[in-house]
JSON list of C-alpha atoms and ligand atoms in Angstrom, two decimals:
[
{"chain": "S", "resi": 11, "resn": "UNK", "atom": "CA", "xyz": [26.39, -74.61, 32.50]},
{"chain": "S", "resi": 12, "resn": "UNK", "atom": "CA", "xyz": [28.00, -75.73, 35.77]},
{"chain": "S", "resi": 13, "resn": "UNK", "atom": "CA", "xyz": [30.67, -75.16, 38.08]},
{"chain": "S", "resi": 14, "resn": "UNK", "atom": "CA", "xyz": [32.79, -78.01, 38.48]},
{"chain": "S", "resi": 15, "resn": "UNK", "atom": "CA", "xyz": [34.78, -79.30, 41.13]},
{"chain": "S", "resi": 16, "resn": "UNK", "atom": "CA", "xyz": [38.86, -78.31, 41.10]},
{"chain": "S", "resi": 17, "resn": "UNK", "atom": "CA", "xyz": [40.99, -80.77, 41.88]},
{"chain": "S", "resi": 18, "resn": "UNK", "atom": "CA", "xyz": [43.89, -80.17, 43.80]},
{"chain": "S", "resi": 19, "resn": "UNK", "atom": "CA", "xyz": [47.96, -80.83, 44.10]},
{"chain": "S", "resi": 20, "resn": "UNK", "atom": "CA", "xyz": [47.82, -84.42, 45.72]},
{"chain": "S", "resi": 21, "resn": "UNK", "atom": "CA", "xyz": [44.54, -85.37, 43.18]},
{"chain": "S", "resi": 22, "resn": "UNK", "atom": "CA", "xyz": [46.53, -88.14, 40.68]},
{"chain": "S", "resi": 23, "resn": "UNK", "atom": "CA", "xyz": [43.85, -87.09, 37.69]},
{"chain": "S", "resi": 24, "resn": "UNK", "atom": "CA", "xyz": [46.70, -83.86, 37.87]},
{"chain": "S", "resi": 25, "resn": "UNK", "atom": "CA", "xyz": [49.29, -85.88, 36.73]},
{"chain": "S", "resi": 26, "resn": "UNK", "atom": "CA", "xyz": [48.18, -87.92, 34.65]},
{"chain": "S", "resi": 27, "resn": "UNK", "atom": "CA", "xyz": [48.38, -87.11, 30.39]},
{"chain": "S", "resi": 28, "resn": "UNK", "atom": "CA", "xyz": [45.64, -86.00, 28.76]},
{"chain": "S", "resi": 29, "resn": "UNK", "atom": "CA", "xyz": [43.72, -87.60, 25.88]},
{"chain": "S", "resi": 30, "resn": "UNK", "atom": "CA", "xyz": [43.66, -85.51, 22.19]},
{"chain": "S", "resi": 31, "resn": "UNK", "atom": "CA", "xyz": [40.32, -84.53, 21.21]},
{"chain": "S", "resi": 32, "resn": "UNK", "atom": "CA", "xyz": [38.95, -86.29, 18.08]},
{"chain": "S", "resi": 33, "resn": "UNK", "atom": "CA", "xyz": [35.09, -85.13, 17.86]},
{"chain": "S", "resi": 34, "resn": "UNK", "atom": "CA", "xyz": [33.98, -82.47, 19.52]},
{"chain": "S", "resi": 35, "resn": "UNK", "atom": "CA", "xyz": [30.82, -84.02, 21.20]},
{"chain": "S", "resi": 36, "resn": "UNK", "atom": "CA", "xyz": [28.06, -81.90, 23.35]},
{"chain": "S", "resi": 37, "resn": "UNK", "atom": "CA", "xyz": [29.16, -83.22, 26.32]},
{"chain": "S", "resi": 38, "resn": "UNK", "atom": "CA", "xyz": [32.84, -81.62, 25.15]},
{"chain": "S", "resi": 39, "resn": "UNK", "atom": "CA", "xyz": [31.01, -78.68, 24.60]},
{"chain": "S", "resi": 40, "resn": "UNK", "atom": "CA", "xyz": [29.40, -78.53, 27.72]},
{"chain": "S", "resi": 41, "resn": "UNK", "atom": "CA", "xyz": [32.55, -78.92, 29.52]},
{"chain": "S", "resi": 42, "resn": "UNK", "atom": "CA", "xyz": [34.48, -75.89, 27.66]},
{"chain": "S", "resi": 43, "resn": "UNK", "atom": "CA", "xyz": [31.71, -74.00, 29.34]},
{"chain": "S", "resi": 44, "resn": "UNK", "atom": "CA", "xyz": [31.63, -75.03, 32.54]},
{"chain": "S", "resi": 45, "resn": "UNK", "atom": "CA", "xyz": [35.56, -74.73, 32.23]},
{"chain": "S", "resi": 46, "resn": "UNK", "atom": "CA", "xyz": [35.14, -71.20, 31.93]},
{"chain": "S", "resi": 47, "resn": "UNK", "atom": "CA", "xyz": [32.61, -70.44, 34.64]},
{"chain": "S", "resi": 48, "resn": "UNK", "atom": "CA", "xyz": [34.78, -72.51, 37.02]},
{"chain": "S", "resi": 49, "resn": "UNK", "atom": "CA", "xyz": [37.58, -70.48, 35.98]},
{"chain": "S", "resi": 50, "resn": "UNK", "atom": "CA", "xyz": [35.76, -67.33, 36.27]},
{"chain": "S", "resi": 51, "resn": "UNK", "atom": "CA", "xyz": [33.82, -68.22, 39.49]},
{"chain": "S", "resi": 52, "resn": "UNK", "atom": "CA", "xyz": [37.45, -69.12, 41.25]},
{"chain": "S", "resi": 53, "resn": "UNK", "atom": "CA", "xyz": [38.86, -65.66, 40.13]},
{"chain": "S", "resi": 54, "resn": "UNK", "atom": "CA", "xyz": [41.71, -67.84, 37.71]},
{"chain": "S", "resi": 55, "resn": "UNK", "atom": "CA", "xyz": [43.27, -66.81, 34.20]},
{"chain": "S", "resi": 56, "resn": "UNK", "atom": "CA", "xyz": [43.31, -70.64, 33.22]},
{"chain": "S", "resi": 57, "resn": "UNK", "atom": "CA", "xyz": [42.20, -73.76, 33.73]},
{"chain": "S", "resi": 58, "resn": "UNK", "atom": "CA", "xyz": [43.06, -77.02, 31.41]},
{"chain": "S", "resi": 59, "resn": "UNK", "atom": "CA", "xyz": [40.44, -80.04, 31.67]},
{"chain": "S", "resi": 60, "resn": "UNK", "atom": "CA", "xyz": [42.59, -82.48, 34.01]},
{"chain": "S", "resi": 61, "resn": "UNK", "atom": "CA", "xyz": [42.02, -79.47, 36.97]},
{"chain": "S", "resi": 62, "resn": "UNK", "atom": "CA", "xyz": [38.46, -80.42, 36.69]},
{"chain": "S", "resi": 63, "resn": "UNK", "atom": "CA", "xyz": [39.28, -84.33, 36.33]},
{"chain": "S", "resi": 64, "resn": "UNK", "atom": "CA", "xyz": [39.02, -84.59, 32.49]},
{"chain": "S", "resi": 65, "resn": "UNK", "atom": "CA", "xyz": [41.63, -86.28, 30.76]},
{"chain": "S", "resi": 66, "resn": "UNK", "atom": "CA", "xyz": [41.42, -84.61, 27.31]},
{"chain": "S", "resi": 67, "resn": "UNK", "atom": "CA", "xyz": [43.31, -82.09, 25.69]},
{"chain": "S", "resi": 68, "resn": "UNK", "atom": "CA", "xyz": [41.15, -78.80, 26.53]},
{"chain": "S", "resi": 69, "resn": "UNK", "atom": "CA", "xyz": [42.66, -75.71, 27.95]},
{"chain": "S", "resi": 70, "resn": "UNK", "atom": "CA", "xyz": [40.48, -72.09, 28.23]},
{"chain": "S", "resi": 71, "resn": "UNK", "atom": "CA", "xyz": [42.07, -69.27, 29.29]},
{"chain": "S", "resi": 72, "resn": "UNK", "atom": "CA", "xyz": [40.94, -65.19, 29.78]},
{"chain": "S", "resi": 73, "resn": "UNK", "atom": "CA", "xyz": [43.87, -62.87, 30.87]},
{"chain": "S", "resi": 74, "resn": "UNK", "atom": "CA", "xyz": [42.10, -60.18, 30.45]},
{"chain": "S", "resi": 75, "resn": "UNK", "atom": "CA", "xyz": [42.07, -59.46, 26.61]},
{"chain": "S", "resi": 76, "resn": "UNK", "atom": "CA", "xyz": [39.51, -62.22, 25.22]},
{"chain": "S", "resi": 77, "resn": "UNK", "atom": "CA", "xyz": [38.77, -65.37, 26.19]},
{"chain": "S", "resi": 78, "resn": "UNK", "atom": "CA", "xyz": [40.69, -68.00, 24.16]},
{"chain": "S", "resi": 79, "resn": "UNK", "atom": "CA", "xyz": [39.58, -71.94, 23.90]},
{"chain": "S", "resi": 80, "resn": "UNK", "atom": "CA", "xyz": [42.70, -74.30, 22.91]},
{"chain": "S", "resi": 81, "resn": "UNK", "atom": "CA", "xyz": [41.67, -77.59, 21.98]},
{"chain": "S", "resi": 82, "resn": "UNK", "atom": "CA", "xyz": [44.60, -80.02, 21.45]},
{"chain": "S", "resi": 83, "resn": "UNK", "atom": "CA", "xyz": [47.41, -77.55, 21.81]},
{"chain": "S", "resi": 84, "resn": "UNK", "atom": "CA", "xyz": [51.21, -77.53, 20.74]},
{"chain": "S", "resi": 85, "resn": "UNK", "atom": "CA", "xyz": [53.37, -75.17, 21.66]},
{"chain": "S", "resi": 86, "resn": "UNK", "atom": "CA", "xyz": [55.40, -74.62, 18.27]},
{"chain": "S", "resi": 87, "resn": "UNK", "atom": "CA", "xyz": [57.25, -71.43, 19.05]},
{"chain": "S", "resi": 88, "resn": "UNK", "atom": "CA", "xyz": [59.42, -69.92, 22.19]},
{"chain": "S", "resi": 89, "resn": "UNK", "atom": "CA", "xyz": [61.80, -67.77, 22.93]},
{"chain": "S", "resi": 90, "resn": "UNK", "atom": "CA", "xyz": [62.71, -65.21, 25.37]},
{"chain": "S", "resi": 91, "resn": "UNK", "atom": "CA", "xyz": [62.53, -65.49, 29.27]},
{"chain": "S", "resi": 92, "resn": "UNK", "atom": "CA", "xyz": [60.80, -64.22, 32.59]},
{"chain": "S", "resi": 93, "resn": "UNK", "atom": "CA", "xyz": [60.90, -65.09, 35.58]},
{"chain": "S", "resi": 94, "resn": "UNK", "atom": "CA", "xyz": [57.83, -64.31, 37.72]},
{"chain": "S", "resi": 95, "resn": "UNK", "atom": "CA", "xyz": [55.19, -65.08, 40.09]},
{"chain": "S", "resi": 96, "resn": "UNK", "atom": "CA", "xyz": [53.12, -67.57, 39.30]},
{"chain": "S", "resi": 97, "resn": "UNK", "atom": "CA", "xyz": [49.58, -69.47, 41.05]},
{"chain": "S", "resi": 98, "resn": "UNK", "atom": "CA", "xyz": [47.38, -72.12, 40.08]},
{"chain": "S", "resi": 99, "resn": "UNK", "atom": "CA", "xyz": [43.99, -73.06, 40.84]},
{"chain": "S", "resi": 100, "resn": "UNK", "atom": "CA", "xyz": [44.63, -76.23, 41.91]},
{"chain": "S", "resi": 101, "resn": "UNK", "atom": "CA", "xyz": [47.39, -75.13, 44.36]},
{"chain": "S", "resi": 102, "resn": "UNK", "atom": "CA", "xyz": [45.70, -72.86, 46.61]},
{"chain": "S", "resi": 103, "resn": "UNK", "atom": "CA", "xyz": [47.00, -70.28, 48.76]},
{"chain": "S", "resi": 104, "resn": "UNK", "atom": "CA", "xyz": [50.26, -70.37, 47.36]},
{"chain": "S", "resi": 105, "resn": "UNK", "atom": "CA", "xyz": [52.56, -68.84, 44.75]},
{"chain": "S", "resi": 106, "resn": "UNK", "atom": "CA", "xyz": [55.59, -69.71, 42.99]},
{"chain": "S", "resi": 107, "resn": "UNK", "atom": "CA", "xyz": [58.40, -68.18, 41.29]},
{"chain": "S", "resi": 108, "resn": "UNK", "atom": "CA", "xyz": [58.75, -69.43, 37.93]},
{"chain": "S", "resi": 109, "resn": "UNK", "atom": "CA", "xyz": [61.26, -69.20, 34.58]},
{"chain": "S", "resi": 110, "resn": "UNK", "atom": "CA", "xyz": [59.37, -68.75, 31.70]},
{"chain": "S", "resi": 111, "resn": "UNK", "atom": "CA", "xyz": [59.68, -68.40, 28.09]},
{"chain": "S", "resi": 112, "resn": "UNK", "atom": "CA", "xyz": [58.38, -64.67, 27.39]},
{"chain": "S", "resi": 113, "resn": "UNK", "atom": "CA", "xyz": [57.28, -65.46, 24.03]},
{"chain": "S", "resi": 114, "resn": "UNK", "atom": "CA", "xyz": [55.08, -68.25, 22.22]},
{"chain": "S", "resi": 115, "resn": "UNK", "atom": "CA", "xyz": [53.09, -69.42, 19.47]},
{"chain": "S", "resi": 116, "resn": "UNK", "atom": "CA", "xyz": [50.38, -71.99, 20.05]},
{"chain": "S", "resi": 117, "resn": "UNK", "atom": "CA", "xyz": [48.67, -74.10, 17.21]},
{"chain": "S", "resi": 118, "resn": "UNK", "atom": "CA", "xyz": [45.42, -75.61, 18.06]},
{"chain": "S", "resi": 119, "resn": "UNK", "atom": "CA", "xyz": [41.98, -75.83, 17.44]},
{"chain": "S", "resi": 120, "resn": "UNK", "atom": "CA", "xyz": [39.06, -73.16, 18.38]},
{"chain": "S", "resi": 121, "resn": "UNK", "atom": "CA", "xyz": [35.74, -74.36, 19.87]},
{"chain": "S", "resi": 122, "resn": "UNK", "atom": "CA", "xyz": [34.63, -75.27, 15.95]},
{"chain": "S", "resi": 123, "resn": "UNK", "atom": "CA", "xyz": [37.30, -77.64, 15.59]},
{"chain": "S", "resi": 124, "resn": "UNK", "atom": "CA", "xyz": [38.88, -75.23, 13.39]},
{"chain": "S", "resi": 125, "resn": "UNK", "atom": "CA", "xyz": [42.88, -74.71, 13.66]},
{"chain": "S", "resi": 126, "resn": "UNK", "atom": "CA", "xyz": [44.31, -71.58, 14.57]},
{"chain": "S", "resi": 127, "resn": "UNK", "atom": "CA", "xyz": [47.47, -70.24, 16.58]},
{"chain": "S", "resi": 128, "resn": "UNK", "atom": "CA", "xyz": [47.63, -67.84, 19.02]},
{"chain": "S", "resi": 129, "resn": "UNK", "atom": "CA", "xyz": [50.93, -65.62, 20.01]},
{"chain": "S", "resi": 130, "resn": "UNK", "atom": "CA", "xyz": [51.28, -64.60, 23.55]},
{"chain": "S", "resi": 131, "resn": "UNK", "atom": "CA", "xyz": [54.25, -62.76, 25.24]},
{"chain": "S", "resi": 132, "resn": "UNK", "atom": "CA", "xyz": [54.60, -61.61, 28.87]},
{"chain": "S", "resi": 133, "resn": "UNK", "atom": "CA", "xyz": [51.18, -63.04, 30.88]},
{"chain": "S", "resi": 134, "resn": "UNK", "atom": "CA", "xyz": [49.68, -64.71, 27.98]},
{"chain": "S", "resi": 135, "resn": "UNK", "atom": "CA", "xyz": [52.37, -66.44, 26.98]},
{"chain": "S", "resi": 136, "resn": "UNK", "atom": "CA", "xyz": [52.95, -67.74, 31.25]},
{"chain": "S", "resi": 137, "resn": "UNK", "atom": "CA", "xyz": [48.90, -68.84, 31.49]},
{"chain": "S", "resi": 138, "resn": "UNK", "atom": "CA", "xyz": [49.50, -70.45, 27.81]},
{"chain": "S", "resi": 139, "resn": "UNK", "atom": "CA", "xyz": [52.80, -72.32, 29.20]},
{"chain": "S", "resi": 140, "resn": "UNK", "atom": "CA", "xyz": [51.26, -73.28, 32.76]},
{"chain": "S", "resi": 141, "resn": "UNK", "atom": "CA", "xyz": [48.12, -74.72, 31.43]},
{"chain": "S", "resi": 142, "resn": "UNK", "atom": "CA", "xyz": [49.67, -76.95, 28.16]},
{"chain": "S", "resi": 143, "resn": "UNK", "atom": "CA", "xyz": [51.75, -78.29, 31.32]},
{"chain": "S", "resi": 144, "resn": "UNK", "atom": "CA", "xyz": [48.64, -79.45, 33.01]},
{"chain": "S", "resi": 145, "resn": "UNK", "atom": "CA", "xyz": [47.55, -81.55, 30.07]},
{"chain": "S", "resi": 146, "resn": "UNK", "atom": "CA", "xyz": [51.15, -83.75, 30.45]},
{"chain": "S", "resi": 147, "resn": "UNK", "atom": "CA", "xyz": [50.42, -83.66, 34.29]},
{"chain": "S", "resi": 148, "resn": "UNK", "atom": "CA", "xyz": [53.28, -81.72, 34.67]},
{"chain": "S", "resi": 149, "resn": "UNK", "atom": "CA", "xyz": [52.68, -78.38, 37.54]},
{"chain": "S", "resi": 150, "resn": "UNK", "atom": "CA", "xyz": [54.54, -75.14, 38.36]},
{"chain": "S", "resi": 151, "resn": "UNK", "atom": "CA", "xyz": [55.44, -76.42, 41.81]},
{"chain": "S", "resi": 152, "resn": "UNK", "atom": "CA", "xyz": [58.09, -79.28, 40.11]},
{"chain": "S", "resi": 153, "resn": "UNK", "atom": "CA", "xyz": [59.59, -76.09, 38.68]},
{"chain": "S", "resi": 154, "resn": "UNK", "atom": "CA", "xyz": [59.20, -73.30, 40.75]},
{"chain": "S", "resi": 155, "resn": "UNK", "atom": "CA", "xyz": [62.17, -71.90, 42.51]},
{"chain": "S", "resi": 156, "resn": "UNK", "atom": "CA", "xyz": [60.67, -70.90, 45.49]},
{"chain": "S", "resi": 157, "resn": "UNK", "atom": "CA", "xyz": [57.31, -71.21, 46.69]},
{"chain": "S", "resi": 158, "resn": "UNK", "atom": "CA", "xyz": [55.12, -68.60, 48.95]},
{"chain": "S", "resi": 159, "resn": "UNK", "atom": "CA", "xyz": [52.00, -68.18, 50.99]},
{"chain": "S", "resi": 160, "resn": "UNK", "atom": "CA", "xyz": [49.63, -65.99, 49.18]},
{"chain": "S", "resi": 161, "resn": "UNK", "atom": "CA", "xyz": [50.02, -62.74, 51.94]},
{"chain": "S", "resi": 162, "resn": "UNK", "atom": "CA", "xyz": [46.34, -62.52, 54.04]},
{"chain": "S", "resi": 163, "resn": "UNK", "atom": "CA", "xyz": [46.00, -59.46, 52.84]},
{"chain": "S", "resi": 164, "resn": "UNK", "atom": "CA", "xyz": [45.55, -61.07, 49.09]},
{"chain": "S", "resi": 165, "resn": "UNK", "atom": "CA", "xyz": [43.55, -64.22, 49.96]},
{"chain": "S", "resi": 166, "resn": "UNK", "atom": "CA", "xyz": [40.93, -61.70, 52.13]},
{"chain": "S", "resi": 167, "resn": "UNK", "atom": "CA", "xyz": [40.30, -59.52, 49.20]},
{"chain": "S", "resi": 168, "resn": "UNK", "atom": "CA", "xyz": [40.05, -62.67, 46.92]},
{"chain": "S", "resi": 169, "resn": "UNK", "atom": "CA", "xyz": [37.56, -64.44, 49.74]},
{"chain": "S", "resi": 170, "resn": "UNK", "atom": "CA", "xyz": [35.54, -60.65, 49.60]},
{"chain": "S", "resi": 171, "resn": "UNK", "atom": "CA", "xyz": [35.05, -60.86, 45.79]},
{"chain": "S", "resi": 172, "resn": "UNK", "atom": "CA", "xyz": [34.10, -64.50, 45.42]},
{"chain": "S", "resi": 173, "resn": "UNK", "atom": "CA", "xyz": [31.38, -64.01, 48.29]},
{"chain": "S", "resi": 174, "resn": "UNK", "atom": "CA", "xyz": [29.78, -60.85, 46.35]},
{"chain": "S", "resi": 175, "resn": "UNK", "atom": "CA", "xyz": [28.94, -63.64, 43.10]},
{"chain": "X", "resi": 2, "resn": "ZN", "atom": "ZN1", "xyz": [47.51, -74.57, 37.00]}
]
């Protein structure tokens, strides 16, 4: 496993859409894993394949609860709304302030090819939005209502953390 380079706004792999995946080969495999290590590494809740310059379908995401691999995924349920803060890996130093659905189900396949769905609401259901986005090359910033410097304060402590790994 490997940390791999994240591309950022301005990068045209970011908007570009993203291939389904048919076979799940070991270089796939490899890449789920050094998804999540990047993710982890960079202190993020998500990451989707085109952040790291892979046009396929492949989103991980942790918020906290377990990690969660989404291979191909569709959103087939939302309702609701919320309107909150948002970031992105790719964007750094900033945050934006984006309407959401607060609720929705997710069909797609797990890391064994094998389909499943998974329900978010509140954050979840925000990382699980954002990062299905990225795979149409679509990012928070077309949508967000305003946009924000992350506060010193924040990007210190984050800066602190990623120097003790
Ligand atoms: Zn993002």
């Amino acid at each position: 496993m490997a940390l791999r380079e994240i591309r950022e706004l301005g990068d045209e792999v970011l908007r570009k859409k993203a291939k389904e995946v048919k076979i799940l080969t070991p270089r796939l495999k490899e890449l789920i894993g050094d998804m999540f290590d990047t993710m982890y590494a960079a202190n993020g809740v998500g990451l989707a394949a085109p952040q790291v310059g892979i046009l396929r379908r492949i989103v991980v995401i942790d918020c906290g609860d377990d990690p969660i691999t989404l291979i191909n995924p569709v959103i087939v349920e939302k309702d609701g709304e919320q309107i909150g803060e948002e970031g992105c890996l790719s964007v750094p130093g900033k945050v934006g302030v984006v309407k959401r659905a607060m609720h929705c189900r997710v069909r797609a396949l797990d890391a064994d090819m094998k389909e499943y769905e998974v329900e978010g609401e509140g954050l979840l259901a925000r990382c699980l939005q954002h990062e299905i986005d990225h795979l149409d090359g679509k990012m928070y910033v077309d949508i967000a209502e305003e946009m924000h410097d992350v506060t010193a304060e924040s990007e210190g402590e984050a800066q602190e953390e990623a120097q003790e790994e």
